XYZ file of C-alpha atoms in Angstrom:
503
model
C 14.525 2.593 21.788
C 13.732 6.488 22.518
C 13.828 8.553 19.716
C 13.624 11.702 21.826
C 15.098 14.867 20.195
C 16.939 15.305 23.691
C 18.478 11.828 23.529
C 20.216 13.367 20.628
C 21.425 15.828 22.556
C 18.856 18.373 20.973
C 17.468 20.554 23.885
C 15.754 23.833 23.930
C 16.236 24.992 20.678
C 13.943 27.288 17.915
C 13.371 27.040 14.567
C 11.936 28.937 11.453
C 9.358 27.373 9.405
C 10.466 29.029 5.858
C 9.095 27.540 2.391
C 12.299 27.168 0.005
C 9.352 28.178 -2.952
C 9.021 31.321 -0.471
C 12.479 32.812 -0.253
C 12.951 35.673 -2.366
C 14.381 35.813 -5.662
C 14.110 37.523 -8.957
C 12.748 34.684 -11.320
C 9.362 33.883 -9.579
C 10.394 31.105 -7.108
C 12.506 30.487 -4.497
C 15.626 28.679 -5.609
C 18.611 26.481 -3.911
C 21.016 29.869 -4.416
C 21.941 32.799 -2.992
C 18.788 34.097 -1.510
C 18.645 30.834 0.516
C 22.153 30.553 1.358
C 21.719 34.126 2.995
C 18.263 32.836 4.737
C 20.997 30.514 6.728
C 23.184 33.437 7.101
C 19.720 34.823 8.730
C 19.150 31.591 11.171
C 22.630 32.418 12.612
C 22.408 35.570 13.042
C 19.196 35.599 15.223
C 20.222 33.021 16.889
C 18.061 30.150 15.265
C 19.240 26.313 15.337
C 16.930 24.654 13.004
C 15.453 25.400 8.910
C 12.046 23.614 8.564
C 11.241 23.453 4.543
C 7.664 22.477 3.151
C 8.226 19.348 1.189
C 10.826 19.750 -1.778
C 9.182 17.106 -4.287
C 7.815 18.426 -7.693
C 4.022 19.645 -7.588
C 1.342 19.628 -10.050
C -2.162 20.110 -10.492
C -2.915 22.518 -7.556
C 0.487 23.724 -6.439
C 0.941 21.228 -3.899
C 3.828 20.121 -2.099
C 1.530 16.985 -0.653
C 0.438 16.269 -4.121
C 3.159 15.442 -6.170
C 3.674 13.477 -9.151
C 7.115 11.968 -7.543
C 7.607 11.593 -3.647
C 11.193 11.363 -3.772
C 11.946 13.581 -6.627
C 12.654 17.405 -6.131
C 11.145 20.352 -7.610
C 13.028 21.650 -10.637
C 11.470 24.894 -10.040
C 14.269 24.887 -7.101
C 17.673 24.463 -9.372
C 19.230 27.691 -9.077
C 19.556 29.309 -12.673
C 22.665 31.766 -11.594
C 24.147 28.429 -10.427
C 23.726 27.580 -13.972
C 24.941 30.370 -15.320
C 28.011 30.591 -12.951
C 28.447 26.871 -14.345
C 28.426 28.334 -18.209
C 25.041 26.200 -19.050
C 23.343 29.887 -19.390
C 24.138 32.585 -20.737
C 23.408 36.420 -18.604
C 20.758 37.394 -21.566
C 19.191 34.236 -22.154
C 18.129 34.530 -17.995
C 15.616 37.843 -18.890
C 13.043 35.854 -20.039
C 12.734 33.818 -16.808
C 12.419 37.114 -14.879
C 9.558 37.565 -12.663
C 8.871 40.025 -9.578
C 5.764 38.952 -8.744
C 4.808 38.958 -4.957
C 3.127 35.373 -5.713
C 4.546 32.441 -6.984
C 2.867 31.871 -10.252
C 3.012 28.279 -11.086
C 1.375 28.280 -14.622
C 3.759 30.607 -16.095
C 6.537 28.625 -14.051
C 5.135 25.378 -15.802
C 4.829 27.378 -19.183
C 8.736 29.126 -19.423
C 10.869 26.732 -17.209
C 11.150 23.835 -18.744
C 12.332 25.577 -21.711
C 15.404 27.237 -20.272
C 16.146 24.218 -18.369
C 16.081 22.578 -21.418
C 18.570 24.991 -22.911
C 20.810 24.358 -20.180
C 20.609 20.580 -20.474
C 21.318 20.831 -24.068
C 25.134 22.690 -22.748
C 25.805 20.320 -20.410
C 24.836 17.711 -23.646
C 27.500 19.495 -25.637
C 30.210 20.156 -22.776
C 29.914 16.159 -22.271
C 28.692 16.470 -18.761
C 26.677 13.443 -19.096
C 29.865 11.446 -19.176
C 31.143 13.226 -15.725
C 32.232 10.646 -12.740
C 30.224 12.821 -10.552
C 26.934 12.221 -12.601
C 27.495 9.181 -13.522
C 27.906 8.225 -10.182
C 24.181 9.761 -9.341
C 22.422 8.080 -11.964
C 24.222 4.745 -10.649
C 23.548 5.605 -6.915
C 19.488 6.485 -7.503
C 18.619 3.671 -10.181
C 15.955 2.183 -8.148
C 13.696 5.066 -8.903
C 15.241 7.677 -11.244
C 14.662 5.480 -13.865
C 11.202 4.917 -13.212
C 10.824 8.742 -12.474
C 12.146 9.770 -15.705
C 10.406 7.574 -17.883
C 6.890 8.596 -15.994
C 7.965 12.058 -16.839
C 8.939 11.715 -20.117
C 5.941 9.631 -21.018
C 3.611 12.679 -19.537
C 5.053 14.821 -21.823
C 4.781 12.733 -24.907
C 0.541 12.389 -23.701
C 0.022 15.933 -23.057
C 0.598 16.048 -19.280
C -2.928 13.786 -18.958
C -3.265 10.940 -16.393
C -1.579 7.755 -16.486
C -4.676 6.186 -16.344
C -5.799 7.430 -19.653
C -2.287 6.364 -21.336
C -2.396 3.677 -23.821
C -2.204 -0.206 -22.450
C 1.780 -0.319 -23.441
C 2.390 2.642 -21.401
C -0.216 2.301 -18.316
C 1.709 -1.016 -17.502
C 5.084 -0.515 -15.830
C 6.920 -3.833 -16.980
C 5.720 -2.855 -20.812
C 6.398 0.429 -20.552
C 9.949 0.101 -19.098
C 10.807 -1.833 -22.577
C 10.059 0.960 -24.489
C 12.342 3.522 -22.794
C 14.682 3.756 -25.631
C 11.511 5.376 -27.826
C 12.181 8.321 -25.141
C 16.061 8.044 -24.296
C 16.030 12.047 -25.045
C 13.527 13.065 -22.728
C 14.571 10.563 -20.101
C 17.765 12.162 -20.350
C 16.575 15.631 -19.804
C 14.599 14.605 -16.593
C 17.776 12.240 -14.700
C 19.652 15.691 -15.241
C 17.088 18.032 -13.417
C 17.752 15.271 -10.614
C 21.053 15.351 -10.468
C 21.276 19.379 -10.696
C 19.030 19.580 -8.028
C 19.919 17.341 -5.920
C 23.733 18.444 -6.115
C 22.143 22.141 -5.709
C 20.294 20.849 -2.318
C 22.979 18.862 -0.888
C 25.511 21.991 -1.275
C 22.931 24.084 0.504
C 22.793 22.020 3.493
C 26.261 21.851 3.635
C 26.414 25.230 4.062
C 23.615 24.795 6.404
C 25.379 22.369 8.491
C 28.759 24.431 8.417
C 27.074 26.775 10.212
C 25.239 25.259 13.067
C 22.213 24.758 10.939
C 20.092 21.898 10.891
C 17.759 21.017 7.980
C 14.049 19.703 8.960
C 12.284 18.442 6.312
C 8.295 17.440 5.640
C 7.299 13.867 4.578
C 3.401 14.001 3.075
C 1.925 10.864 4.317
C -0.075 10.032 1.055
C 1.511 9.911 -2.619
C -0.661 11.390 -5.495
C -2.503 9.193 -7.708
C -1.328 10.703 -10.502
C 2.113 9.959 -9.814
C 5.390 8.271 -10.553
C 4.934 6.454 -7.107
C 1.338 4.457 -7.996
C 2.330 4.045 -11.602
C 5.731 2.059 -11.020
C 4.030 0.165 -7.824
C 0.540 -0.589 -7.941
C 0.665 -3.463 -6.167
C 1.279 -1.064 -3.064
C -2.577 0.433 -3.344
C -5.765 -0.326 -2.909
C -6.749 -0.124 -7.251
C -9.290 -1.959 -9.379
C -8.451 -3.313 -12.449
C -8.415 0.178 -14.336
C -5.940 0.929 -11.664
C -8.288 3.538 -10.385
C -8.360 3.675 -6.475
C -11.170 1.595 -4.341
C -11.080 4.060 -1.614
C -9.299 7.461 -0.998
C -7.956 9.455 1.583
C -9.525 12.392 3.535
C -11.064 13.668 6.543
C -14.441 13.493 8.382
C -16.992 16.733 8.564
C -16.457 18.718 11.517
C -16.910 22.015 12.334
C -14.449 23.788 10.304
C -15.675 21.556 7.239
C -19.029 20.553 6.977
C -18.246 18.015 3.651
C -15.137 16.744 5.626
C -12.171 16.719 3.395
C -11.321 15.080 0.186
C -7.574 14.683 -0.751
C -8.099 12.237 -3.400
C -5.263 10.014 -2.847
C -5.200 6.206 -2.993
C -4.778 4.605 0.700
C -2.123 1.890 0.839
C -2.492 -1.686 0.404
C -0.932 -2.378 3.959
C -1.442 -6.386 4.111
C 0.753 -6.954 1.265
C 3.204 -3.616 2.922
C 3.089 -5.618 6.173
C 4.342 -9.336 4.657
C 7.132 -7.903 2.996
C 8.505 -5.799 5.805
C 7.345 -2.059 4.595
C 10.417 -2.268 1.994
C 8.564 0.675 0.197
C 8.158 2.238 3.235
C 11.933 2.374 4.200
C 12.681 3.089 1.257
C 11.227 6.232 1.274
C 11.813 7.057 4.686
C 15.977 6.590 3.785
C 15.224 8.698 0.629
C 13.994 11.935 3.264
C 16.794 11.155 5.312
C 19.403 11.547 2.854
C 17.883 14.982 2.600
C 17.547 16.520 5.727
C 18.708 16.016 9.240
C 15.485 15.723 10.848
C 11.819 14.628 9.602
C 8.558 16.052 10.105
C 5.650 13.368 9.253
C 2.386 14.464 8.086
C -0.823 13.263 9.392
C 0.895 10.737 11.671
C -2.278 9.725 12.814
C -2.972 8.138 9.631
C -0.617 5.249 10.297
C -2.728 4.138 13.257
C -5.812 4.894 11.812
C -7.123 6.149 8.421
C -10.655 7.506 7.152
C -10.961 6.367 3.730
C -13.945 7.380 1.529
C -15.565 5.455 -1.526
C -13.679 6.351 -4.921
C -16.128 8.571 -7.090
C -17.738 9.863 -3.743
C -18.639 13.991 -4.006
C -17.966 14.667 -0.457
C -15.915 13.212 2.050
C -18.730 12.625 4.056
C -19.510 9.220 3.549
C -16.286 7.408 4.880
C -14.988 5.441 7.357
C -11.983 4.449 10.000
C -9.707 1.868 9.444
C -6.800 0.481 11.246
C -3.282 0.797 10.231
C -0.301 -1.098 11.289
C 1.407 1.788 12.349
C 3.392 0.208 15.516
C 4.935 -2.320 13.280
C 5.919 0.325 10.515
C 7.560 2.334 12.634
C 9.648 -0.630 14.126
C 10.816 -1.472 11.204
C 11.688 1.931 10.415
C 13.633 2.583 14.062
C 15.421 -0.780 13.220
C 16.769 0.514 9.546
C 17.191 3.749 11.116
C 18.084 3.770 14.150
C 19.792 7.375 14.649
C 16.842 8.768 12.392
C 14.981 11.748 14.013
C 11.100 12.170 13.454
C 8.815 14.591 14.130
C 5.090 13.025 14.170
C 2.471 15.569 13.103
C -0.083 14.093 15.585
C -2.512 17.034 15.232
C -6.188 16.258 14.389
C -8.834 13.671 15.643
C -6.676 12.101 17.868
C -7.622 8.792 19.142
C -6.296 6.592 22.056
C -4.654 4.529 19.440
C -3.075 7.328 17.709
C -1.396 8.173 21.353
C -0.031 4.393 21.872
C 1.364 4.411 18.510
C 3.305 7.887 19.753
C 4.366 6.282 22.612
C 5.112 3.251 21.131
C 7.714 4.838 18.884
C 8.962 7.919 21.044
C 8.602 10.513 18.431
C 7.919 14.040 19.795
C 4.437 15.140 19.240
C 3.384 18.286 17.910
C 1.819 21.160 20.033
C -0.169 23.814 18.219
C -0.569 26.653 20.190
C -3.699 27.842 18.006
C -5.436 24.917 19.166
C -4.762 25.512 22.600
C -7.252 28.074 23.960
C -10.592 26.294 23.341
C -11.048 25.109 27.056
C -9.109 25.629 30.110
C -6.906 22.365 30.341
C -6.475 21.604 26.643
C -3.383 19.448 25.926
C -1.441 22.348 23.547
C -1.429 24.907 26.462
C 2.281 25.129 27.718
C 1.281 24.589 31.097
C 0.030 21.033 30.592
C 2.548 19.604 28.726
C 3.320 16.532 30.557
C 6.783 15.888 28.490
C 9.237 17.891 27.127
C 10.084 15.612 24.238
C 7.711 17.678 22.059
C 7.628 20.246 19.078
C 5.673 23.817 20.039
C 4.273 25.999 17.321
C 2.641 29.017 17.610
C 1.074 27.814 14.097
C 1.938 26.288 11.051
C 1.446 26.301 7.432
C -2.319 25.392 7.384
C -3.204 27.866 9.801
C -3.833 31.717 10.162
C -1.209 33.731 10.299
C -0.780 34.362 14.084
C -2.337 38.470 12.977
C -4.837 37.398 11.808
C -6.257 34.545 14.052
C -5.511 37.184 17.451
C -7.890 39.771 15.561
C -10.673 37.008 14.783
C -10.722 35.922 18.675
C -13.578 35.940 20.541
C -16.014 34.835 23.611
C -14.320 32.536 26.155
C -11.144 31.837 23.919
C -10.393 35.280 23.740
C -10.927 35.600 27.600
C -8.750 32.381 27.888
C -5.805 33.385 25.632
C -5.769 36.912 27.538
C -5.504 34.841 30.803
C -3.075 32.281 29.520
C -0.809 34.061 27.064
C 1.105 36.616 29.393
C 1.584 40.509 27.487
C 5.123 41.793 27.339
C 4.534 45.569 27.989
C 5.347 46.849 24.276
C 5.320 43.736 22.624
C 2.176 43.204 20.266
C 0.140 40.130 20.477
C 1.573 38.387 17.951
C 4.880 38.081 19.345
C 3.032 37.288 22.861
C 2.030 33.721 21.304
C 5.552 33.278 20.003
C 6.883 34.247 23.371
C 4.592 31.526 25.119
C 5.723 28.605 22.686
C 9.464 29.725 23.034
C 9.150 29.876 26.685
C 7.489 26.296 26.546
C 9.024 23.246 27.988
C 9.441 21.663 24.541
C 12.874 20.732 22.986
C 12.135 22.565 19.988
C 9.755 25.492 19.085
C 9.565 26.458 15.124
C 7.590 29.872 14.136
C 6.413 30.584 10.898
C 8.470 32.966 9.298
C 5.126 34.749 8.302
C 4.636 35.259 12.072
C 7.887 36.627 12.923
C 7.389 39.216 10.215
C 4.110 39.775 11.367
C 1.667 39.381 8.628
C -2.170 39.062 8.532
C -3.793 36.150 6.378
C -4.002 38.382 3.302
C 0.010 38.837 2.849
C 1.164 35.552 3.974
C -1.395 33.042 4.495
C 0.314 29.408 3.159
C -2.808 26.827 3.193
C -6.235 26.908 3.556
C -7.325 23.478 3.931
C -10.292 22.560 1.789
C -9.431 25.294 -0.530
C -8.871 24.641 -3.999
C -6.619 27.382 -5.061
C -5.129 30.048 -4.516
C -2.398 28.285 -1.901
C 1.197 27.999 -1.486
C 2.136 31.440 -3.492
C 3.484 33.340 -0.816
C 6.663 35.192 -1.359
C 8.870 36.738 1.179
C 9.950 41.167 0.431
C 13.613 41.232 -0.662
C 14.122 43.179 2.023
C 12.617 41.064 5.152
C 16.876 41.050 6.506
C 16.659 44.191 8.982
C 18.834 44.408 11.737
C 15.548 45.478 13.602
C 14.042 41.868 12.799
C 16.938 40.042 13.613
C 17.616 41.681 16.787
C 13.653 40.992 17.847
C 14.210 37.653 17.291
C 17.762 37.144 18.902
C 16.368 39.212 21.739
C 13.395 36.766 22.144
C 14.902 33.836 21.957
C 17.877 34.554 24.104
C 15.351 35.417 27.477
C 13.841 32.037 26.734
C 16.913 30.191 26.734
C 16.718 28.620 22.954
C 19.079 31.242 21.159
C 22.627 29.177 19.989
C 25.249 29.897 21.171
């Protein structure tokens, strides 16, 4: 089977890579409402086919998207509170104190006023009877096989202070215990299956929208769940634990030049014998979770599922690991099997091995081709001109890069002489847009730009992830006022002379 994005009659086309936490809006976050309902508005109007997202699940400790207490739960940062409002659950005055201009996303005074207006809304839709609705009803019915575990993980984090699940008492820590003492938290539970359901009916109306206008939604699958998550809690068989249900071994990657320590994620690696004998059912489950969400899906670290470094739990550094084989051919045809008109994206970036490039072709997923990576000799696989295939996805960067600014000014030596010689100048164009122009004018069936990029930012305004950085990541916010007829007509005008604009 070929999974090519052409096959599905998806050729030369663009995209914008654009955060939902990122859009703008007045209370502190990004949101499923207006402001991103006039981002699609946006994608139309310059000409733009497909709306990449970060991943929408819940984060915690950190900020991160790929560290999330619940892979197939969504954010309830996201739920729209003028959506709320509009549906009477809030009142106009009882929205100041959730008012926030900050350029940044702060996400401890998100953590620290959010729940309690959601809360006040939830307590409306209580006394209007919504709980007794057909429509969410028919939610609660439809996800069962893990909104019930999600809410009672929730629910139980709030009744221990937000600590580890690890550290919870014996009742609690166990899954099949603590599922018979659900009714000691039918309240909270309660509260929790409602910020799914208003979020989820929030998201689906969105890419609706999307849709009805020639808008395509893709969407980012981490490759690793959090520990300290819904996910490991409710399935531990699935993971390499001890007894104390701590992990054996970890995820990360190797020391190399950018990262002397290598890189520690933290997250427990999958117990793939026992994955294997029962078909990847957890697997495919979450894979038909993502694509309930979004049209097309981006996997992280696809390298991963042919081989994995893991390091030793408790280790300081990640330097200490090692590679393991993973049975990613037989995943993925299982997955092409339950899903056979499902479109993926494999993020094959990384230390890319020759079994990470039969497990590509194996499957037919376009690869990613990151421009940035592209200039470090003179017939490196991510310049344009060597791309054997055109059943690939071109970015200029992405969200763990520089900004494209930035990196241009910090060039040097022979990649600067070899990105002057390989990345033509447009004669009044800076050189930012010069990279964007070379992945646009690529071969590949898709290119998707940073929305940083096309508003040309350095590292200090609009940087999203530094890898190996603790803090201080995934806060960028986009100006109010980034919707110029100047922008929009730069990037119409770009993408129409390389053939991607829609028609």
């Amino acid at each position: 089977m070929n999974t090519s994005l052409k096959n599905f009659g998806f050729r030369r086309k663009s995209g914008i890579l654009m955060p939902i936490s990122s859009l703008a809006s007045p209370y502190g976050i990004g949101s499923f409402g207006k402001e991103a309902y006039d981002f699609v508005d946006f994608l139309v109007e310059t000409g733009t086919k497909c709306w990449q997202v970060l991943p929408l699940n819940p984060t915690s400790y950190g900020d991160s998207p790929y560290q999330s207490p619940a892979s197939v739960a969504l954010n309830p940062y996201f739920i729209d509170l003028e959506i709320l409002r509009k549906k009477g659950l809030l009142a106009k005055a009882e929205l100041a104190v959730a008012k926030n201009s900050s350029k940044k996303v702060d996400y401890g005074w998100l953590f620290n006023t959010r729940y309690d207006i959601l809360a006040l809304a939830h307590r409306r839709f209580l006394e209007t009877d919504g709980h007794k609705n057909a429509e969410y009803k028919r939610f609660i019915r439809k996800n069962s096989a893990w909104i019930n575990d999600y809410s009672l993980f929730m629910a139980l984090k709030v009744h221990y202070g937000y600590s580890k699940w690890t550290s919870w008492e014996e009742k609690h820590k166990d899954i099949s215990s603590a599922r018979d003492s659900r009714a000691d938290f039918a309240d909270d539970c309660a509260f929790f299956e409602w910020i799914q359901f208003e979020a989820f009916t929030q998201w689906h109306a969105l890419v609706e929208y999307a849709h009805e206008n020639g808008i395509l939604i893709i969407g980012d699958m981490p490759i690793y769940v959090a520990h300290d998550s819904m996910d490991v809690w409710s399935a531990p068989e699935q993971f390499l634990l001890d007894g104390e249900f701590n992990p054996t071994v970890v995820a990360g990657c190797p020391p190399d030049g950018y990262s002397p320590d290598g890189q520690l994620w933290g997250n427990p690696i999958y117990n793939w014998d026992l994955m294997s004998k029962d078909g990847f059912t957890w697997w495919k489950k979450r894979v038909g979770m993502s694509f309930e969400l979004y049209d097309i899906l981006r996997i992280d670290h696809f390298r991963g599922f042919a081989g994995y470094y893991n390091i030793p739990y408790g280790e300081p550094t990640a330097k200490n690991g090692k590679w393991d084989s993973a049975p990613g051919i037989e995943l993925f045809r299982e997955v092409k099997e339950a899903f056979p008109k499902g479109k993926i994206i494999a993020e094959d970036l990384g230390h890319i091995t020759p079994d990470v490039r039969a497990l590509l072709e194996s499957t037919g997923f376009p690869g990613m081709k990151m421009l940035q990576f592209a200039f470090f000799d003179d017939n490196s696989e991510y310049l344009p001109r060597t791309y054997a295939t055109e059943n690939c996805v071109c970015y200029p960067a992405t969200h763990d890069s520089d900004c494209i600014r930035s990196w241009c000014k910090g060039l040097s030596g022979d990649t600067r002489k070899r990105f002057n010689k390989e990345c033509p100048h447009v004669k009044g164009q800076s050189r930012t847009f010069d990279l964007i122009e070379l992945s646009l004018s690529s071969k590949a069936n898709l290119t998707v730009v940073p929305m940083q990029d096309y508003l040309a930012l350095t590292n200090f305004e609009g940087r999203m992830n530094t890898p190996s950085k603790p803090d201080g990541n995934w806060t960028w916010r986009i100006s109010q006022r980034y919707r110029t007829s100047t922008l929009i007509e730069k990037i119409k005008s770009i993408t129409t002379r390389t053939h991607r604009a829609t028609k």
